[in-house]
mmCIF file of C-alpha atoms in Angstrom:
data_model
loop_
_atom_site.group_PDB
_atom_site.id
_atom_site.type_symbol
_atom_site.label_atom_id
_atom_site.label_comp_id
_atom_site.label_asym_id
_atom_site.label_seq_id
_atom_site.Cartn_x
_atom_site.Cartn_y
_atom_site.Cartn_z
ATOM 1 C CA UNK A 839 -50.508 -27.196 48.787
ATOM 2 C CA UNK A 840 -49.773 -30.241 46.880
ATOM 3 C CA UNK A 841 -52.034 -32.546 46.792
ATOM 4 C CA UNK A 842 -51.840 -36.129 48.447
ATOM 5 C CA UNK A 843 -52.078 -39.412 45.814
ATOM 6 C CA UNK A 844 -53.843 -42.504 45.845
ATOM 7 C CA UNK A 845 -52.168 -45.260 44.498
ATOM 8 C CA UNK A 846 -53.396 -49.046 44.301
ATOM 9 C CA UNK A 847 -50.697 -51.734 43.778
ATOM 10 C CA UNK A 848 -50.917 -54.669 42.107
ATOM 11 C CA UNK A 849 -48.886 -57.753 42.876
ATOM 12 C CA UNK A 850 -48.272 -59.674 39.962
ATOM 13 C CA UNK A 851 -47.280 -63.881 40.627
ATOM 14 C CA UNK A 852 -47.347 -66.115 36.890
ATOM 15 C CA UNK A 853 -49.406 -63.541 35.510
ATOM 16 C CA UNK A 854 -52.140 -62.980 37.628
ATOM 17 C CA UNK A 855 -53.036 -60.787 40.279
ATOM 18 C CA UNK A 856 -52.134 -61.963 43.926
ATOM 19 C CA UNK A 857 -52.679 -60.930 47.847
ATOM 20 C CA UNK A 858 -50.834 -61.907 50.193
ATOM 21 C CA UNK A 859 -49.953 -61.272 54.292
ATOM 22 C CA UNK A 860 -46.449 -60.239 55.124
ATOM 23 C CA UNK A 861 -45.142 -61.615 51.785
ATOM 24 C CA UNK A 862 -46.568 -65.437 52.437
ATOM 25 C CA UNK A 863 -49.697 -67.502 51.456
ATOM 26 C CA UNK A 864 -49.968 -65.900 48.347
ATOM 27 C CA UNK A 865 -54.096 -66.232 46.583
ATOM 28 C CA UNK A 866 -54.949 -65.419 43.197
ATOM 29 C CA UNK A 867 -57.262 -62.514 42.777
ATOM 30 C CA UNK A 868 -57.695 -61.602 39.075
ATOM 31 C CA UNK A 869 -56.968 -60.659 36.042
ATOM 32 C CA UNK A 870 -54.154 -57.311 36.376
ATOM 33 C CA UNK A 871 -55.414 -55.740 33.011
ATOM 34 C CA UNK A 872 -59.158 -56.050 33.875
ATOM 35 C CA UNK A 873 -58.307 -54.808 37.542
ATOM 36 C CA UNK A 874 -56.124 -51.886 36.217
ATOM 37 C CA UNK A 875 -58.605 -50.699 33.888
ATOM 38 C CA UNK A 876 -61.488 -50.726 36.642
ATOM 39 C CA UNK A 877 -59.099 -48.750 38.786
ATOM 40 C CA UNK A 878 -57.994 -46.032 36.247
ATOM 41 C CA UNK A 879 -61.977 -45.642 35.439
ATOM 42 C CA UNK A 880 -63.048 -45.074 39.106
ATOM 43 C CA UNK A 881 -60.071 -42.417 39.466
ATOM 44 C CA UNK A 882 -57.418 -43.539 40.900
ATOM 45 C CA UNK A 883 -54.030 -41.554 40.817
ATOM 46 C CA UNK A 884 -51.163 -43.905 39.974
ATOM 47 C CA UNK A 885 -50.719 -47.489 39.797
ATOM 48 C CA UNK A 886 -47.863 -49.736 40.609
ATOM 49 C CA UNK A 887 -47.358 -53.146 38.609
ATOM 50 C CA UNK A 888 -44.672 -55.646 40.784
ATOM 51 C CA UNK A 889 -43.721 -58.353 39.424
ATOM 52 C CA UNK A 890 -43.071 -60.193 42.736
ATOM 53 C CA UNK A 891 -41.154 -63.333 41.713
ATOM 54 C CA UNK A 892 -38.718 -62.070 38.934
ATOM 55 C CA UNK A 893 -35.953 -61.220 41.224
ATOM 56 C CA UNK A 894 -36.198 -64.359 43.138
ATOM 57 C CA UNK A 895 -36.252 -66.578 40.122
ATOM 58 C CA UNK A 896 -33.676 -64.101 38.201
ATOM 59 C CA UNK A 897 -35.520 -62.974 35.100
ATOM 60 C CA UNK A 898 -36.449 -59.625 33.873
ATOM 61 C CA UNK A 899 -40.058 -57.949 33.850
ATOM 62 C CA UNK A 900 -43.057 -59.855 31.438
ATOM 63 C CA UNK A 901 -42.750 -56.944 29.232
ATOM 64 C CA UNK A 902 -46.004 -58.446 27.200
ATOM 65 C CA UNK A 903 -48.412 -58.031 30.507
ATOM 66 C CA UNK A 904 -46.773 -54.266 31.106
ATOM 67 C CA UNK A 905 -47.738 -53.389 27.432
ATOM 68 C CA UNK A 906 -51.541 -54.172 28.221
ATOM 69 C CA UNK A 907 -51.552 -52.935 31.402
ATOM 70 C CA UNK A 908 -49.946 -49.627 29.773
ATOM 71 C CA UNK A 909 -53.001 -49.669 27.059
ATOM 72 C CA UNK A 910 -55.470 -49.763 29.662
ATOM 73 C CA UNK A 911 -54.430 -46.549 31.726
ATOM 74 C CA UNK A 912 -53.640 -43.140 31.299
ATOM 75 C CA UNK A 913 -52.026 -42.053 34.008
ATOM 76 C CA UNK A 914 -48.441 -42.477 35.815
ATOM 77 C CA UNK A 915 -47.510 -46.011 36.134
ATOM 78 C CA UNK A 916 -45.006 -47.370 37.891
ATOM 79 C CA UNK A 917 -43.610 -50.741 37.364
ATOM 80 C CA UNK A 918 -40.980 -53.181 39.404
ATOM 81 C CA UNK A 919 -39.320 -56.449 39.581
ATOM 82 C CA UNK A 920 -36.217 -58.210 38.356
ATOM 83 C CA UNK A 921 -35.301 -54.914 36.360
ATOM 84 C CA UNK A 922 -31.345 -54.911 36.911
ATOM 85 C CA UNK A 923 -29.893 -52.966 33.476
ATOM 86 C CA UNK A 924 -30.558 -50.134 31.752
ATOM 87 C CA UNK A 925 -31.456 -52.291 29.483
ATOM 88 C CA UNK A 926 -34.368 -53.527 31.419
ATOM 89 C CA UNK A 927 -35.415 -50.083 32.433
ATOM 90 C CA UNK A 928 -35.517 -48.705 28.977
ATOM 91 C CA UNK A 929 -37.267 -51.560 27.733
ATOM 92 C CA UNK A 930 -40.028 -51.196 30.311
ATOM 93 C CA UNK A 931 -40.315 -47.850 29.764
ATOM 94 C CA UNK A 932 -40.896 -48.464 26.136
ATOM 95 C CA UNK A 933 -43.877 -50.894 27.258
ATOM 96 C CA UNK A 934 -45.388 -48.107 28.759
ATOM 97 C CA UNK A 935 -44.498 -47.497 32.213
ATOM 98 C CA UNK A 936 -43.672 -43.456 33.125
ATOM 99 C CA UNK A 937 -41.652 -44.958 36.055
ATOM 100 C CA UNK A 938 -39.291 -48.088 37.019
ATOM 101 C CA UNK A 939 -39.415 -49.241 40.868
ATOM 102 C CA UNK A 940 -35.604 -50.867 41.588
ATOM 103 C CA UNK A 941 -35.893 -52.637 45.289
ATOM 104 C CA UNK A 942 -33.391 -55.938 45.726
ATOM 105 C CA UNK A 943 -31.436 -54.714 42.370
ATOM 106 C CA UNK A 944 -30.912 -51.553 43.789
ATOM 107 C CA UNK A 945 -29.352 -53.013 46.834
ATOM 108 C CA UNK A 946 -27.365 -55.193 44.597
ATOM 109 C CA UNK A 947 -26.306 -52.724 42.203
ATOM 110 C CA UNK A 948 -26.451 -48.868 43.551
ATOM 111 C CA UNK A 949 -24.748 -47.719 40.486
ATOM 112 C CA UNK A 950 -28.172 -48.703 38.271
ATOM 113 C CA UNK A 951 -29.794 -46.149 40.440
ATOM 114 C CA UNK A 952 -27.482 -43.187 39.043
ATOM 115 C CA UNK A 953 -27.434 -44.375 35.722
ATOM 116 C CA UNK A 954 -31.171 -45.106 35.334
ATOM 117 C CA UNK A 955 -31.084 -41.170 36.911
ATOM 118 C CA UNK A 956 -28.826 -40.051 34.750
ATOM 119 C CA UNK A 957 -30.865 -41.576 31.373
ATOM 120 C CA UNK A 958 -33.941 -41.501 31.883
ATOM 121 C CA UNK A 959 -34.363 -38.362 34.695
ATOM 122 C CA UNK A 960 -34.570 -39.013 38.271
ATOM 123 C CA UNK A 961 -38.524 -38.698 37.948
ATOM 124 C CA UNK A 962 -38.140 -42.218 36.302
ATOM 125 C CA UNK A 963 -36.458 -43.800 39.337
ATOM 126 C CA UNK A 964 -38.273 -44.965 42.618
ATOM 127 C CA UNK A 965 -36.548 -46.726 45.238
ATOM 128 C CA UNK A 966 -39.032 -49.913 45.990
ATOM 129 C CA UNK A 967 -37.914 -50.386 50.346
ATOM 130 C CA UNK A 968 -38.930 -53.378 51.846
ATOM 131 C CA UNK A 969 -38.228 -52.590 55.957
ATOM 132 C CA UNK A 970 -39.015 -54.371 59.090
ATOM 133 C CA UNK A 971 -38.280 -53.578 62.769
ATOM 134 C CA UNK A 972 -34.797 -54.458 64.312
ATOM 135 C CA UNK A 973 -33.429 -53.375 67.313
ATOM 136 C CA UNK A 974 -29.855 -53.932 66.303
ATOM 137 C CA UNK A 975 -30.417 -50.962 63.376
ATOM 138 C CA UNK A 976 -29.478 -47.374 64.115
ATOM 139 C CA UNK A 977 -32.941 -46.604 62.910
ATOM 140 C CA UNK A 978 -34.754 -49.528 64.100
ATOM 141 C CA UNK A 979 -35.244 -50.959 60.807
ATOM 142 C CA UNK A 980 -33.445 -53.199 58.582
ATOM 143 C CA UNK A 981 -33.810 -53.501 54.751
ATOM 144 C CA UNK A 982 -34.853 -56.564 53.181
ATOM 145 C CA UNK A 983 -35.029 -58.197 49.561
ATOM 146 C CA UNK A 984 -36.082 -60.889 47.433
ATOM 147 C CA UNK A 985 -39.414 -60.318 48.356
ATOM 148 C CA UNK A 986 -38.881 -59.349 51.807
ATOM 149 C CA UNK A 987 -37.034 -62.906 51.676
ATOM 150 C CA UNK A 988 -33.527 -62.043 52.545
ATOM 151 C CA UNK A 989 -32.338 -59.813 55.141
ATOM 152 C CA UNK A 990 -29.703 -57.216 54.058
ATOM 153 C CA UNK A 991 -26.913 -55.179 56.361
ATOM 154 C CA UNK A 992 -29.182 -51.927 55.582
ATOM 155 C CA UNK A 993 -29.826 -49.450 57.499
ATOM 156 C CA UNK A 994 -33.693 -48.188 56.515
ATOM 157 C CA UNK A 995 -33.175 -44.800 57.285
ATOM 158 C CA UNK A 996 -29.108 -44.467 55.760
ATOM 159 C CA UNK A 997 -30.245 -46.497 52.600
ATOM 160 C CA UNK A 998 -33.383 -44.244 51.993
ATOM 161 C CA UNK A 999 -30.963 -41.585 52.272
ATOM 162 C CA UNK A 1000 -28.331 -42.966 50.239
ATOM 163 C CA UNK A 1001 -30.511 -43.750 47.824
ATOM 164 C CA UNK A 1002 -31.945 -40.591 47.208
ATOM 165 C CA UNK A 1003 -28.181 -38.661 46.764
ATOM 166 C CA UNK A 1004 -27.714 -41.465 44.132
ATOM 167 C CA UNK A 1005 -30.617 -40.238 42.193
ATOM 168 C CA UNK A 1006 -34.153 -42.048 42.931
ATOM 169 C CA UNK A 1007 -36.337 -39.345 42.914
ATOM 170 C CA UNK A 1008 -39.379 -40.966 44.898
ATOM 171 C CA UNK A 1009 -39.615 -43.869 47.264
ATOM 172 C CA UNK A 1010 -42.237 -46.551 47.514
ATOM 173 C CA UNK A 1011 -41.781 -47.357 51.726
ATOM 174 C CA UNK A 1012 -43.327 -50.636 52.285
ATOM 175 C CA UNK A 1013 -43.781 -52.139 56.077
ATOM 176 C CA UNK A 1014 -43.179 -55.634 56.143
ATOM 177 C CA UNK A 1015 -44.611 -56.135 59.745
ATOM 178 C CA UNK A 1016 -47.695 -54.139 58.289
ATOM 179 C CA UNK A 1017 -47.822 -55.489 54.628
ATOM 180 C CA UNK A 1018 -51.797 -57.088 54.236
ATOM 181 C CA UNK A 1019 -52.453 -56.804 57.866
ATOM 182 C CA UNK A 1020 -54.978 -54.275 57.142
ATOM 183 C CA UNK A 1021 -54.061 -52.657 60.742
ATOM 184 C CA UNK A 1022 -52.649 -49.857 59.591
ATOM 185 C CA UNK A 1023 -49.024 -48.535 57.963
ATOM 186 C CA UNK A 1024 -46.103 -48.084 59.903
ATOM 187 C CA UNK A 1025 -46.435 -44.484 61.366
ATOM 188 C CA UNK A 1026 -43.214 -44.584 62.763
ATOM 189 C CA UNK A 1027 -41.111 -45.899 59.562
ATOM 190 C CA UNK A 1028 -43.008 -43.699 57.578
ATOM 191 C CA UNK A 1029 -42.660 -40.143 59.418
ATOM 192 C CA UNK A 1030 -39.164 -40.669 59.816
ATOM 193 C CA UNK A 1031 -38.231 -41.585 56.273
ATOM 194 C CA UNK A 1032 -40.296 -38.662 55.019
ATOM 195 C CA UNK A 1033 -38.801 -35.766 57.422
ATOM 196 C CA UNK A 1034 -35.244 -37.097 56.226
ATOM 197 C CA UNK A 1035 -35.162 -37.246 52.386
ATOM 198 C CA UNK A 1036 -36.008 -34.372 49.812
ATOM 199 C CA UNK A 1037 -38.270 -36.667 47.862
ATOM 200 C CA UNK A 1038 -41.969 -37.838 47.880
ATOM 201 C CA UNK A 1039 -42.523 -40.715 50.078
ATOM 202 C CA UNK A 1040 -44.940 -43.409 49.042
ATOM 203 C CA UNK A 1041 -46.542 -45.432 52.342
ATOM 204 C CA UNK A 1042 -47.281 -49.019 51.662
ATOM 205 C CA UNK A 1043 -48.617 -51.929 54.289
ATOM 206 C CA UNK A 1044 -51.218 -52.148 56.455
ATOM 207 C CA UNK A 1045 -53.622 -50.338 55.069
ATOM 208 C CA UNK A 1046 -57.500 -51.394 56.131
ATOM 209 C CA UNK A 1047 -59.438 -47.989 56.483
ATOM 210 C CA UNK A 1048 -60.082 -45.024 55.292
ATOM 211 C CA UNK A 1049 -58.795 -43.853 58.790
ATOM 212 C CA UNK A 1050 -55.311 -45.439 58.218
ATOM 213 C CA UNK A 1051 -54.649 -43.637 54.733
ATOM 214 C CA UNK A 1052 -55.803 -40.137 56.450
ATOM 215 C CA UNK A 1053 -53.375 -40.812 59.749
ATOM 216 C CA UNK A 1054 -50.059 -41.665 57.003
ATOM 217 C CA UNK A 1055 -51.020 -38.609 55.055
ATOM 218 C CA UNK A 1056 -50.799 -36.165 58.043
ATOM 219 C CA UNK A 1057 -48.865 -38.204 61.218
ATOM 220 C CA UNK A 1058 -46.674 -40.151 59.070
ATOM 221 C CA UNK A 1059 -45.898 -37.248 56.747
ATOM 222 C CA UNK A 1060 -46.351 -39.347 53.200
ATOM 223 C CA UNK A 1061 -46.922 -38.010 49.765
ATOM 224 C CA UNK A 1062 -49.226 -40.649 48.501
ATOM 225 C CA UNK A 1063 -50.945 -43.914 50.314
ATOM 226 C CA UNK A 1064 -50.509 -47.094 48.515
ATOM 227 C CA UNK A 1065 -53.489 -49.216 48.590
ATOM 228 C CA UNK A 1066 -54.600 -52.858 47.343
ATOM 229 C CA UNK A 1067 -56.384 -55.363 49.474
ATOM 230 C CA UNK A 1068 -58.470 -52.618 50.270
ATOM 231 C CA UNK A 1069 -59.750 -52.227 47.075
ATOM 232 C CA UNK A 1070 -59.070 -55.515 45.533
ATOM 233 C CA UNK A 1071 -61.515 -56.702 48.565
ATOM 234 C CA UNK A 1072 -64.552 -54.967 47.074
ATOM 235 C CA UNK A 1073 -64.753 -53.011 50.321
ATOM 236 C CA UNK A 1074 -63.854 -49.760 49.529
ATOM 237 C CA UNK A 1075 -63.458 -47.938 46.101
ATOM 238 C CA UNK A 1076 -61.841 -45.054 44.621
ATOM 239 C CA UNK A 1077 -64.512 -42.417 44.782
ATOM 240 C CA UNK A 1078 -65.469 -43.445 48.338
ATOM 241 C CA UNK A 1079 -61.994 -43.175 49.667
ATOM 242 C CA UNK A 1080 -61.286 -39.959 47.756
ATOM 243 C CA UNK A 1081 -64.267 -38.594 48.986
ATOM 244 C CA UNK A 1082 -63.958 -39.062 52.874
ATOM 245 C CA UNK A 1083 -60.604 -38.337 52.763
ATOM 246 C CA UNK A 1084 -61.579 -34.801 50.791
ATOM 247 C CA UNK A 1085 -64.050 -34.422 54.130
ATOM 248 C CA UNK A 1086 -61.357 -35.068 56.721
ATOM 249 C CA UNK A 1087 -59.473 -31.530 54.719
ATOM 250 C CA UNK A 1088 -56.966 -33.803 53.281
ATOM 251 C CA UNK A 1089 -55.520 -32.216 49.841
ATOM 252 C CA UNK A 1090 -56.804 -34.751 47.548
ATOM 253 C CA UNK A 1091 -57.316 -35.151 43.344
ATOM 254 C CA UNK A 1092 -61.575 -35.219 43.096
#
């Protein structure tokens, strides 16, 4: 059986580390080099680097922060934010991430998604979904961008879909009415995203318990929980969740 990951995010605003609820009221945590070197030491699986304002403000990823990030861990790192060419992917690859997360570019420009595939091997190329509940979606959920700022015509379910047949290779499924709630992920979203592509499905938003990462990795069907005010909170840490999670007969990485 393959074994579940634990991955902890960090949002990146101006160079620092930040937390926020639902995408608003944004605090400054730390230091994302520091904090992604205590992580990789404790044993976590993955981390994930966004760089939450580049799209908005229409630049391209701090390539500088990536490269000490990249120094400070040794295993797969995923990075997104404003990274819109090939160009951008390859040159964030070269910092030193093993994978590129393409969210509101992606909806932008589909085609990056094939050609990013097609370069650098779909294992590269993770579809970043920001979703929230709407009743006027086939699915129930509508795709949003910029940060969970703009509202798209999206389908969730047809664009994860779509997505995947273009060539991403793993999606990152974040809950916007769960992101930093700490109440739990989206169940729902998650389950039904997972039991309709053919690639590992990340959950991310809501996460507050041990209890919530077991319940997405067996009802909501995910490959790996995304975690970060958990952590970042000094509440929990790596071993601790690992180790619970190992007692509950969840497939984990001791």
């Amino acid at each position: 059986m393959l074994k579940k990951r634990i991955i902890v995010c960090l949002d990146v605003k101006d160079g620092r580390t930040t937390k926020g609820v639902k995408f608003k009221n944004n605090i400054d945590i730390g230091d994302p080099v520091e904090m992604a070197a205590k992580y990789y030491k404790e044993g976590v699986d993955e981390l994930v680097f966004y760089d939450i304002m580049a799209s908005a403000r229409g630049r391209g990823p701090i390539l500088e922060l990536i490269e000490k990030v990249a120094g400070q861990v040794f295993i797969p790192f995923c990075v997104g934010g404003g990274i819109g060419t090939l160009d951008d992917i390859r040159s964030t690859i070269l910092a030193g991430a093993e994978k590129i997360s393409l969210n509101s570019q992606a909806v932008k420009n589909p085609s990056l998604i094939t050609e990013g595939a097609r370069v650098f091997g779909n294992q590269c190329i993770v579809l970043g979904m920001d979703a929230a509940k709407d009743e006027q979606m086939p699915s129930g959920y509508r795709v949003y961008i910029n940060g969970g700022r703009i509202a798209t015509e999206l389908d969730a379910l047809e664009w994860a879909k779509k997505a995947v047949s273009l060539g991403a290779g793993e999606i990152v499924l974040n809950s916007i009415d769960a992101d930093g709630t700490k109440a739990g992920y989206e169940l729902t979203l998650t389950k039904m995203i997972a039991e309709n592509v053919d690639v590992p499905v990340i959950a991310s938003g809501g996460g507050g318990t041990v209890q919530h990462m077991a319940d997405v990795l067996t009802k909501g069907k995910a490959d790996a929980a995304l975690i970060a005010t958990m952590v970042h909170s000094g509440q929990f840490s790596i071993p601790g969740i690992k180790a619970e999670l190992a007692k509950d007969g969840i497939p984990i990485r001791l």
